[in-house]
């Protein structure tokens, strides 16, 4: 942690204490534990060209939480297609959405088109200001960044976008799941399942999370050790990184614009 | 393997050899390797009260296969809801579906309602007769059983339904993914992701499967060791098994009826 980040975190903690919120750096789950005893309204945003499993993976977990209602929200009623063509349909719209205890923001290539979408950014901003939970999956973290809520906070995202987190004033943490106050972020795509189980344990209990894990038989056995760029064979990393380059370049340009707007100091 | 099963397997192998098919017990992937060099039509069945992630997990993998088209099929056009309320919409109907190189059959509680559905069962039966690939996920295996295609074959399914496989004349194999000729079966729910990656390596290549695995950052880190009943804490297994009991009892009655219809000898 550099001095600037430390100062920012310390200021955030101070504001949190003043506001009576539970955003304490020392006890990062304080924002979540009060939810354990209340019914939960959970909202998940969907949008065109998202990655469906950023949404459906966590849905499998969160839809099994006791005493919870799950709302799938989008700009408009009517179906959207994920970037591989899967048809996804919301239950409600941004305008009609109830207040959420947990708001999930998935990612995927379509996130780029929402980086200046005020309806989406203000949904995220208001959720954060209320101190209630934000759960970003994959490049959903970039949307949180564009909303300005990553400043001075620890977060993660898909490996191909990981370095971009700093443009939003965040401290990138190379973990599968990162909990920072009311912000839970999961790394790329399938990390949303791990993130949702972690979240389940925080807003309900370890027992509830374990029962869900057993129910969905989540004892993964990936056939190869290729799920992250540190372990995957070199030529596999090169092939996938090359395919990502145009998207990563576009995301970097957008992130630089956001950095200027938020007043995040230029990166070296 | 008892003598009856052995005799059945031997007969099946003999028929396979006679028919020039690739259903050889010695080389279980022979049915899949010829697909490596051709474009693939992949069909995935959806139905009401299925478990969406049996479908969407593998979709994340299979939709990334090069030179492939993915078709989401259902009885009727128009949306269905999974057993937790997620809205799923097909691209085409059973009646309009093209021939498939790979047919994926997901599971979930709604599988029970299809156990005597001739349109679904005959789709599975014809796919099997053609020697092309069937990929069952979770209790999709029970539908394959009702179609009569598990007789004398090794297969797996969700842990809570595992013992039922024998009613269909199958040999239950306690593995996350089982490959038997043109039949690939995955265990419960999230095992579909492991199964799809295995399938990707068989119908394309190890390199392709690894690239997909890296793309979807599938380096899982379950927060607990509770994903299968052998490792989960005792009280977690009891709680989940108890909730499953009415469904498992109903599935057993149905499986016994199928066994009688197929002439599978009564179990001890």
Coordinates of C-alpha atoms in Angstrom, one line a residue:
Chain A
X1 CA 0.0 0.0 0.0
X2 CA 1.5 3.4 -1.0
X3 CA 1.1 6.5 1.1
X4 CA -1.6 7.9 -1.1
X5 CA -3.7 4.8 -0.9
X6 CA -3.2 4.6 2.8
X7 CA -4.3 8.1 3.3
X8 CA -7.4 7.4 1.2
X9 CA -8.2 4.3 3.1
X10 CA -7.7 6.1 6.4
X11 CA -10.0 8.9 5.2
X12 CA -12.6 6.4 4.1
X13 CA -12.5 4.6 7.4
X14 CA -12.9 7.9 9.2
X15 CA -15.9 8.9 7.1
X16 CA -17.3 5.4 7.7
X17 CA -17.0 5.8 11.5
X18 CA -18.5 9.2 11.4
X19 CA -21.4 8.1 9.4
X20 CA -22.0 5.2 11.7
X21 CA -21.5 2.9 8.8
X22 CA -19.7 -0.4 9.1
X23 CA -17.0 0.3 6.6
X24 CA -14.0 -0.5 8.8
X25 CA -10.8 -1.7 7.2
X26 CA -9.9 -3.7 10.4
X27 CA -13.1 -5.8 10.2
X28 CA -13.9 -6.0 6.5
X29 CA -17.0 -8.1 6.9
X30 CA -18.7 -5.7 9.4
X31 CA -20.8 -4.3 6.5
X32 CA -22.2 -7.7 5.8
X33 CA -22.9 -9.4 9.2
X34 CA -25.9 -7.2 10.1
X35 CA -27.7 -8.7 7.0
X36 CA -27.5 -12.2 8.6
X37 CA -30.7 -11.8 10.5
X38 CA -32.9 -10.1 7.9
X39 CA -34.7 -11.1 4.7
X40 CA -32.6 -10.1 1.7
X41 CA -33.5 -8.4 -1.5
X42 CA -30.8 -9.3 -4.0
X43 CA -30.6 -7.5 -7.4
X44 CA -28.5 -8.7 -10.4
X45 CA -27.9 -6.4 -13.3
X46 CA -28.0 -7.9 -16.8
X47 CA -27.0 -6.2 -20.1
X48 CA -26.3 -7.0 -23.7
X49 CA -23.0 -8.7 -24.5
X50 CA -22.3 -9.5 -20.8
X51 CA -20.8 -12.8 -19.9
X52 CA -23.8 -14.9 -18.9
X53 CA -22.0 -17.1 -16.4
X54 CA -20.8 -14.0 -14.4
X55 CA -24.6 -13.8 -13.6
X56 CA -25.8 -17.4 -13.7
X57 CA -22.9 -18.9 -11.7
X58 CA -23.7 -16.6 -8.7
X59 CA -27.4 -17.0 -9.4
X60 CA -27.1 -20.7 -8.6
X61 CA -25.8 -19.8 -5.2
X62 CA -27.7 -16.7 -4.3
X63 CA -31.1 -18.1 -5.4
X64 CA -30.6 -20.8 -2.7
X65 CA -30.2 -18.4 0.2
X66 CA -33.0 -18.8 2.7
X67 CA -35.3 -15.8 3.2
X68 CA -34.2 -14.0 0.1
X69 CA -35.7 -12.7 -3.1
X70 CA -33.7 -12.3 -6.2
X71 CA -34.5 -9.7 -8.9
X72 CA -32.9 -9.8 -12.3
X73 CA -32.8 -6.2 -13.6
X74 CA -32.0 -4.5 -16.9
X75 CA -32.5 -1.2 -18.6
X76 CA -35.6 -2.4 -20.4
X77 CA -38.0 -5.2 -20.1
X78 CA -37.4 -7.9 -22.7
X79 CA -34.5 -10.2 -23.5
X80 CA -30.9 -9.3 -24.1
X81 CA -28.2 -11.7 -25.5
X82 CA -24.9 -12.4 -23.8
X83 CA -21.8 -12.1 -25.9
X84 CA -22.0 -15.7 -26.9
X85 CA -25.7 -15.5 -27.8
X86 CA -27.5 -16.8 -24.7
X87 CA -30.9 -15.1 -24.3
X88 CA -31.3 -13.6 -20.8
X89 CA -34.5 -11.9 -19.6
X90 CA -34.9 -9.5 -16.7
X91 CA -37.7 -9.6 -14.1
X92 CA -37.7 -5.9 -13.6
X93 CA -36.2 -2.6 -14.9
X94 CA -33.7 -0.2 -13.3
X95 CA -36.6 2.3 -12.9
X96 CA -38.8 -0.2 -11.2
X97 CA -36.2 -2.0 -9.0
X98 CA -36.7 -2.1 -5.3
X99 CA -33.9 -1.1 -2.9
X100 CA -31.4 -4.0 -2.7
X101 CA -29.5 -5.4 0.2
X102 CA -27.1 -7.0 -2.2
X103 CA -26.4 -5.7 -5.8
X104 CA -24.5 -7.9 -8.1
X105 CA -22.7 -6.4 -11.1
X106 CA -21.5 -8.9 -13.6
X107 CA -19.0 -8.2 -16.4
X108 CA -18.2 -9.4 -19.9
X109 CA -17.4 -7.4 -23.1
X110 CA -20.7 -5.5 -22.9
X111 CA -19.5 -3.7 -19.8
X112 CA -17.7 -1.3 -22.1
X113 CA -20.9 0.2 -23.5
X114 CA -22.1 1.0 -19.9
X115 CA -19.0 2.9 -18.7
X116 CA -20.8 6.3 -19.2
X117 CA -24.4 5.0 -18.6
X118 CA -25.7 7.3 -15.8
X119 CA -28.6 5.0 -14.9
X120 CA -26.2 2.1 -14.2
X121 CA -23.5 4.2 -12.6
X122 CA -25.9 6.0 -10.3
X123 CA -27.5 2.6 -9.3
X124 CA -24.0 1.5 -8.2
X125 CA -23.2 4.8 -6.5
X126 CA -26.4 4.9 -4.5
X127 CA -26.0 1.3 -3.4
X128 CA -22.5 2.1 -2.2
X129 CA -23.6 5.3 -0.4
X130 CA -26.2 3.4 1.4
X131 CA -23.5 1.0 2.8
X132 CA -25.3 -2.0 1.4
X133 CA -23.5 -4.8 -0.4
X134 CA -22.0 -4.5 -3.9
X135 CA -20.8 -7.8 -5.4
X136 CA -18.8 -7.3 -8.6
X137 CA -17.9 -10.3 -10.7
X138 CA -15.2 -10.3 -13.4
X139 CA -15.2 -6.9 -15.3
X140 CA -18.2 -5.8 -13.4
X141 CA -15.5 -4.2 -11.3
X142 CA -14.8 -1.8 -14.1
X143 CA -18.4 -0.6 -13.9
X144 CA -17.9 -0.1 -10.2
X145 CA -14.7 1.8 -11.1
X146 CA -16.5 4.1 -13.5
X147 CA -19.1 4.8 -10.8
X148 CA -16.2 6.0 -8.7
X149 CA -16.6 3.6 -5.8
X150 CA -13.3 1.8 -6.1
X151 CA -11.2 4.8 -5.0
X152 CA -8.9 3.7 -2.1
X153 CA -10.4 0.2 -2.0
X154 CA -9.0 -3.2 -2.6
X155 CA -10.6 -5.1 -5.5
X156 CA -10.1 -7.8 -8.1
X157 CA -11.4 -8.5 -11.6
X158 CA -10.6 -10.7 -14.6
X159 CA -6.9 -11.3 -15.1
X160 CA -6.9 -9.6 -18.5
X161 CA -8.3 -6.4 -17.0
X162 CA -6.5 -6.6 -13.6
X163 CA -4.0 -3.8 -14.3
X164 CA -6.8 -1.5 -15.2
X165 CA -8.2 -1.3 -11.6
X166 CA -5.5 1.3 -10.7
X167 CA -7.0 3.8 -13.2
X168 CA -10.1 3.8 -10.9
X169 CA -7.9 4.5 -7.8
X170 CA -8.3 0.9 -6.6
X171 CA -5.6 -1.3 -5.1
X172 CA -5.7 -4.5 -7.3
X173 CA -5.5 -7.6 -5.1
X174 CA -4.5 -10.8 -6.8
X175 CA -7.0 -13.0 -5.0
X176 CA -10.0 -15.0 -6.3
X177 CA -12.4 -13.1 -4.0
X178 CA -11.7 -9.8 -2.2
X179 CA -13.8 -8.4 0.6
X180 CA -13.4 -4.6 1.4
X181 CA -16.2 -3.3 3.6
X182 CA -19.4 -3.5 1.7
X183 CA -17.6 -4.4 -1.6
X184 CA -17.1 -8.0 -2.5
X185 CA -15.3 -8.5 -5.8
X186 CA -14.6 -11.8 -7.6
X187 CA -12.0 -12.4 -10.3
X188 CA -12.8 -13.5 -13.8
X189 CA -16.0 -15.3 -14.9
X190 CA -16.2 -18.5 -12.9
X191 CA -14.8 -16.8 -9.8
X192 CA -18.3 -15.5 -9.3
X193 CA -19.3 -18.9 -7.9
X194 CA -16.5 -18.8 -5.3
X195 CA -17.5 -15.1 -4.6
X196 CA -21.1 -16.0 -4.2
X197 CA -20.4 -18.8 -1.7
X198 CA -18.1 -16.5 0.3
X199 CA -20.9 -13.9 0.2
X200 CA -23.4 -16.5 1.3
X201 CA -21.3 -17.3 4.3
X202 CA -21.0 -13.6 5.2
X203 CA -24.7 -12.6 4.8
X204 CA -26.1 -15.9 6.2
X205 CA -23.7 -18.4 7.8
X206 CA -20.9 -20.9 7.0
X207 CA -23.5 -23.7 7.5
X208 CA -25.8 -22.2 4.8
X209 CA -22.9 -21.7 2.4
X210 CA -21.8 -25.3 2.9
X211 CA -25.3 -26.6 2.4
X212 CA -25.5 -24.7 -0.9
X213 CA -22.1 -25.9 -1.9
X214 CA -23.1 -29.5 -1.3
X215 CA -26.4 -29.0 -3.1
X216 CA -24.7 -27.8 -6.2
X217 CA -22.0 -30.4 -5.8
X218 CA -19.3 -27.8 -6.0
X219 CA -16.2 -29.9 -5.6
X220 CA -14.5 -28.8 -8.8
X221 CA -12.0 -30.9 -10.7
X222 CA -10.7 -28.8 -13.6
X223 CA -9.2 -31.2 -16.1
X224 CA -6.1 -28.9 -16.6
X225 CA -4.2 -26.4 -14.5
X226 CA -4.8 -23.6 -17.0
X227 CA -7.3 -21.4 -15.2
X228 CA -5.0 -18.5 -14.5
X229 CA -2.1 -17.0 -16.4
X230 CA 0.4 -17.9 -13.7
X231 CA -0.1 -21.6 -14.2
X232 CA -1.4 -22.0 -17.7
X233 CA 1.1 -23.1 -20.4
X234 CA 2.9 -20.2 -22.0
X235 CA 1.4 -20.7 -25.5
X236 CA -2.1 -20.8 -24.0
X237 CA -1.6 -17.5 -22.2
X238 CA -0.2 -15.9 -25.4
X239 CA -3.2 -17.2 -27.5
X240 CA -5.8 -15.9 -25.1
X241 CA -4.0 -12.6 -24.3
X242 CA -3.7 -11.9 -28.0
X243 CA -7.4 -12.4 -28.5
X244 CA -8.2 -10.1 -25.6
X245 CA -5.9 -7.4 -26.8
X246 CA -8.4 -5.2 -28.8
X247 CA -10.9 -5.4 -25.9
X248 CA -8.2 -4.7 -23.3
X249 CA -6.9 -1.7 -25.4
X250 CA -10.4 -0.3 -25.6
X251 CA -11.0 -0.8 -21.9
X252 CA -7.7 0.9 -21.1
X253 CA -8.7 4.0 -23.1
X254 CA -12.0 4.1 -21.3
X255 CA -10.4 3.6 -18.0
X256 CA -8.0 6.5 -18.7
X257 CA -11.0 8.8 -19.4
X258 CA -12.6 7.7 -16.2
X259 CA -9.4 8.4 -14.3
X260 CA -9.3 11.9 -15.7
X261 CA -13.0 12.4 -14.7
X262 CA -12.4 11.1 -11.2
X263 CA -9.2 13.0 -10.7
X264 CA -7.2 9.8 -10.2
X265 CA -3.5 10.7 -10.6
X266 CA -1.9 9.5 -13.9
X267 CA -0.2 6.1 -13.6
X268 CA 3.5 5.9 -14.2
Chain B
X1 CA -18.8 -55.4 -12.5
X2 CA -21.1 -58.4 -12.1
X3 CA -21.5 -61.1 -14.7
X4 CA -24.7 -59.7 -16.1
X5 CA -23.2 -56.3 -16.6
X6 CA -20.1 -57.8 -18.1
X7 CA -22.1 -59.8 -20.5
X8 CA -24.1 -56.7 -21.5
X9 CA -21.0 -54.6 -22.0
X10 CA -19.4 -57.4 -24.0
X11 CA -22.5 -57.7 -26.2
X12 CA -22.6 -53.9 -26.7
X13 CA -18.9 -53.8 -27.7
X14 CA -19.6 -56.6 -30.1
X15 CA -22.5 -54.8 -31.7
X16 CA -20.4 -51.7 -31.9
X17 CA -17.6 -53.5 -33.7
X18 CA -20.2 -55.1 -36.1
X19 CA -21.8 -51.8 -36.8
X20 CA -18.5 -50.1 -37.5
X21 CA -19.3 -47.7 -34.7
X22 CA -16.7 -46.4 -32.3
X23 CA -18.3 -47.6 -29.1
X24 CA -15.3 -49.5 -27.9
X25 CA -14.8 -50.0 -24.2
X26 CA -11.1 -50.2 -24.6
X27 CA -10.9 -46.8 -26.3
X28 CA -13.7 -44.8 -24.7
X29 CA -13.0 -41.6 -26.6
X30 CA -13.1 -43.2 -30.1
X31 CA -16.6 -41.9 -30.6
X32 CA -15.4 -38.3 -30.0
X33 CA -12.1 -37.9 -31.8
X34 CA -13.6 -38.0 -35.4
X35 CA -15.4 -34.8 -34.4
X36 CA -12.1 -32.9 -34.0
X37 CA -11.8 -31.9 -37.6
X38 CA -15.4 -31.0 -38.4
X39 CA -17.7 -28.0 -37.5
X40 CA -20.0 -28.9 -34.6
X41 CA -23.7 -28.5 -34.2
X42 CA -24.3 -28.6 -30.5
X43 CA -27.8 -28.8 -29.0
X44 CA -28.7 -28.1 -25.4
X45 CA -32.2 -29.1 -24.1
X46 CA -33.9 -26.7 -21.7
X47 CA -37.1 -27.4 -19.8
X48 CA -39.2 -26.0 -17.0
X49 CA -37.8 -26.4 -13.4
X50 CA -34.5 -27.6 -14.7
X51 CA -31.4 -26.3 -12.9
X52 CA -30.1 -23.5 -15.0
X53 CA -26.5 -23.9 -14.2
X54 CA -26.5 -27.5 -15.5
X55 CA -27.0 -25.6 -18.8
X56 CA -25.3 -22.3 -18.4
X57 CA -22.1 -23.7 -16.9
X58 CA -21.4 -25.9 -19.9
X59 CA -22.7 -23.1 -22.2
X60 CA -19.8 -20.9 -21.1
X61 CA -17.4 -23.6 -22.3
X62 CA -19.1 -25.0 -25.4
X63 CA -20.1 -21.6 -26.8
X64 CA -16.3 -20.9 -26.9
X65 CA -15.5 -23.9 -29.1
X66 CA -14.1 -22.8 -32.5
X67 CA -16.1 -23.8 -35.6
X68 CA -19.2 -24.6 -33.6
X69 CA -22.9 -23.5 -33.5
X70 CA -24.9 -23.8 -30.3
X71 CA -28.7 -24.4 -30.4
X72 CA -30.8 -24.0 -27.3
X73 CA -33.8 -26.3 -27.7
X74 CA -37.1 -26.7 -25.9
X75 CA -40.6 -28.2 -26.5
X76 CA -42.1 -24.8 -27.4
X77 CA -40.7 -21.5 -28.4
X78 CA -41.0 -19.0 -25.5
X79 CA -39.4 -18.8 -22.1
X80 CA -39.4 -21.4 -19.3
X81 CA -38.3 -20.8 -15.7
X82 CA -35.7 -22.9 -14.0
X83 CA -36.5 -24.2 -10.5
X84 CA -35.2 -21.1 -8.9
X85 CA -37.1 -18.8 -11.2
X86 CA -34.4 -17.8 -13.8
X87 CA -36.0 -17.1 -17.2
X88 CA -34.5 -19.2 -20.0
X89 CA -35.4 -18.9 -23.7
X90 CA -34.7 -21.4 -26.5
X91 CA -33.5 -20.6 -30.0
X92 CA -35.4 -23.5 -31.5
X93 CA -37.9 -26.3 -30.8
X94 CA -37.5 -30.1 -30.7
X95 CA -39.5 -30.3 -33.9
X96 CA -37.3 -27.7 -35.8
X97 CA -33.9 -28.8 -34.3
X98 CA -31.1 -29.7 -36.8
X99 CA -29.1 -33.0 -36.3
X100 CA -26.6 -32.5 -33.5
X101 CA -23.0 -33.6 -33.2
X102 CA -23.3 -33.1 -29.5
X103 CA -26.5 -33.2 -27.5
X104 CA -26.4 -31.9 -23.9
X105 CA -29.1 -33.0 -21.4
X106 CA -29.1 -31.0 -18.2
X107 CA -31.0 -32.0 -15.0
X108 CA -32.7 -30.5 -12.1
X109 CA -36.1 -31.2 -10.4
X110 CA -38.0 -30.6 -13.7
X111 CA -36.4 -33.7 -15.2
X112 CA -39.1 -35.8 -13.4
X113 CA -41.8 -34.4 -15.6
X114 CA -40.0 -35.6 -18.7
X115 CA -39.4 -39.2 -17.8
X116 CA -42.2 -40.4 -20.0
X117 CA -42.0 -37.6 -22.6
X118 CA -41.7 -39.4 -25.9
X119 CA -40.4 -36.3 -27.8
X120 CA -37.5 -35.9 -25.4
X121 CA -36.8 -39.6 -25.0
X122 CA -36.8 -40.2 -28.7
X123 CA -34.4 -37.3 -29.3
X124 CA -32.0 -38.9 -26.9
X125 CA -32.5 -42.3 -28.3
X126 CA -31.9 -41.2 -31.9
X127 CA -28.8 -39.3 -30.9
X128 CA -27.4 -42.4 -29.3
X129 CA -28.3 -44.6 -32.2
X130 CA -26.5 -42.3 -34.5
X131 CA -23.3 -42.7 -32.4
X132 CA -23.0 -39.0 -31.9
X133 CA -22.2 -37.5 -28.6
X134 CA -24.6 -37.3 -25.6
X135 CA -23.4 -35.1 -22.7
X136 CA -25.6 -35.5 -19.6
X137 CA -25.2 -33.2 -16.7
X138 CA -26.5 -33.8 -13.2
X139 CA -29.9 -35.6 -13.3
X140 CA -30.0 -35.3 -17.0
X141 CA -28.6 -38.8 -16.7
X142 CA -32.0 -40.0 -15.4
X143 CA -33.5 -38.8 -18.7
X144 CA -30.9 -40.7 -20.6
X145 CA -31.8 -43.7 -18.4
X146 CA -35.5 -43.3 -19.2
X147 CA -34.6 -43.3 -22.9
X148 CA -32.9 -46.7 -22.3
X149 CA -29.5 -45.7 -23.4
X150 CA -27.7 -46.3 -20.1
X151 CA -28.0 -50.1 -20.1
X152 CA -24.6 -51.7 -19.7
X153 CA -22.9 -48.4 -19.6
X154 CA -20.8 -46.5 -17.0
X155 CA -22.3 -43.1 -16.0
X156 CA -22.6 -40.6 -13.1
X157 CA -25.1 -38.1 -11.9
X158 CA -25.9 -35.8 -8.9
X159 CA -24.8 -37.5 -5.6
X160 CA -28.4 -37.5 -4.3
X161 CA -29.6 -39.5 -7.4
X162 CA -26.4 -41.6 -7.8
X163 CA -27.9 -44.9 -6.6
X164 CA -30.8 -44.6 -9.0
X165 CA -28.6 -45.2 -12.0
X166 CA -28.7 -48.9 -11.4
X167 CA -32.5 -48.9 -12.1
X168 CA -31.6 -48.0 -15.7
X169 CA -29.1 -50.8 -16.0
X170 CA -26.1 -48.5 -15.7
X171 CA -23.0 -49.0 -13.7
X172 CA -22.7 -45.9 -11.4
X173 CA -19.2 -44.5 -11.4
X174 CA -18.3 -42.2 -8.6
X175 CA -16.3 -39.7 -10.7
X176 CA -16.8 -36.1 -11.5
X177 CA -16.9 -36.9 -15.3
X178 CA -17.4 -40.3 -16.9
X179 CA -16.7 -41.0 -20.6
X180 CA -18.2 -44.2 -22.0
X181 CA -18.2 -44.3 -25.8
X182 CA -20.3 -41.5 -27.1
X183 CA -21.8 -40.8 -23.7
X184 CA -20.1 -38.2 -21.4
X185 CA -21.8 -37.8 -18.1
X186 CA -21.0 -35.2 -15.4
X187 CA -21.9 -35.4 -11.7
X188 CA -24.1 -32.8 -10.0
X189 CA -24.8 -29.3 -11.2
X190 CA -21.4 -27.5 -11.3
X191 CA -19.7 -30.7 -12.5
X192 CA -21.1 -29.7 -15.9
X193 CA -18.2 -27.2 -16.2
X194 CA -15.6 -29.9 -15.7
X195 CA -17.5 -32.2 -18.0
X196 CA -17.7 -29.5 -20.7
X197 CA -14.0 -28.8 -20.5
X198 CA -13.2 -32.5 -20.8
X199 CA -15.6 -32.7 -23.7
X200 CA -13.9 -29.7 -25.3
X201 CA -10.5 -31.4 -25.1
X202 CA -12.0 -34.6 -26.7
X203 CA -13.9 -33.0 -29.6
X204 CA -11.3 -30.3 -30.2
X205 CA -8.0 -30.5 -28.4
X206 CA -6.3 -30.1 -25.1
X207 CA -5.0 -26.7 -26.3
X208 CA -8.5 -25.4 -27.1
X209 CA -9.8 -26.6 -23.7
X210 CA -7.0 -24.9 -21.9
X211 CA -7.5 -21.7 -23.7
X212 CA -11.2 -21.8 -22.7
X213 CA -10.3 -22.6 -19.2
X214 CA -8.0 -19.6 -19.0
X215 CA -10.5 -17.4 -20.7
X216 CA -13.2 -18.2 -18.1
X217 CA -10.5 -18.1 -15.4
X218 CA -11.5 -21.5 -14.1
X219 CA -9.1 -21.9 -11.3
X220 CA -11.7 -22.6 -8.6
X221 CA -11.2 -22.0 -5.0
X222 CA -14.2 -23.2 -3.1
X223 CA -14.3 -21.5 0.3
X224 CA -15.2 -24.8 2.0
X225 CA -14.6 -28.5 1.5
X226 CA -18.3 -29.2 1.3
X227 CA -18.9 -30.0 -2.3
X228 CA -19.5 -33.7 -2.0
X229 CA -21.1 -35.8 0.7
X230 CA -17.8 -37.7 1.4
X231 CA -16.1 -34.5 2.6
X232 CA -18.9 -32.2 3.8
X233 CA -19.6 -32.0 7.5
X234 CA -22.1 -34.6 8.7
X235 CA -24.8 -32.1 9.7
X236 CA -24.5 -30.4 6.3
X237 CA -25.0 -33.7 4.5
X238 CA -28.0 -34.5 6.8
X239 CA -29.6 -31.2 6.2
X240 CA -29.3 -31.3 2.4
X241 CA -30.2 -35.0 2.1
X242 CA -33.3 -34.4 4.2
X243 CA -34.4 -31.6 1.8
X244 CA -33.8 -33.9 -1.2
X245 CA -35.7 -36.8 0.3
X246 CA -39.2 -36.2 -1.3
X247 CA -37.6 -35.6 -4.7
X248 CA -35.3 -38.6 -4.4
X249 CA -38.3 -40.8 -3.3
X250 CA -40.3 -39.6 -6.3
X251 CA -37.4 -40.2 -8.6
X252 CA -36.9 -43.7 -7.2
X253 CA -40.6 -44.6 -7.9
X254 CA -40.2 -43.3 -11.5
X255 CA -36.9 -45.2 -11.9
X256 CA -38.5 -48.4 -10.7
X257 CA -41.2 -48.0 -13.4
X258 CA -38.6 -47.4 -16.0
X259 CA -36.7 -50.4 -14.9
X260 CA -39.8 -52.5 -15.3
X261 CA -40.4 -51.1 -18.8
X262 CA -36.8 -51.7 -19.9
X263 CA -36.7 -55.1 -18.3
X264 CA -33.9 -54.3 -16.0
X265 CA -33.8 -57.0 -13.3
X266 CA -35.0 -55.9 -9.9
X267 CA -32.4 -54.5 -7.6
X268 CA -31.7 -56.4 -4.3

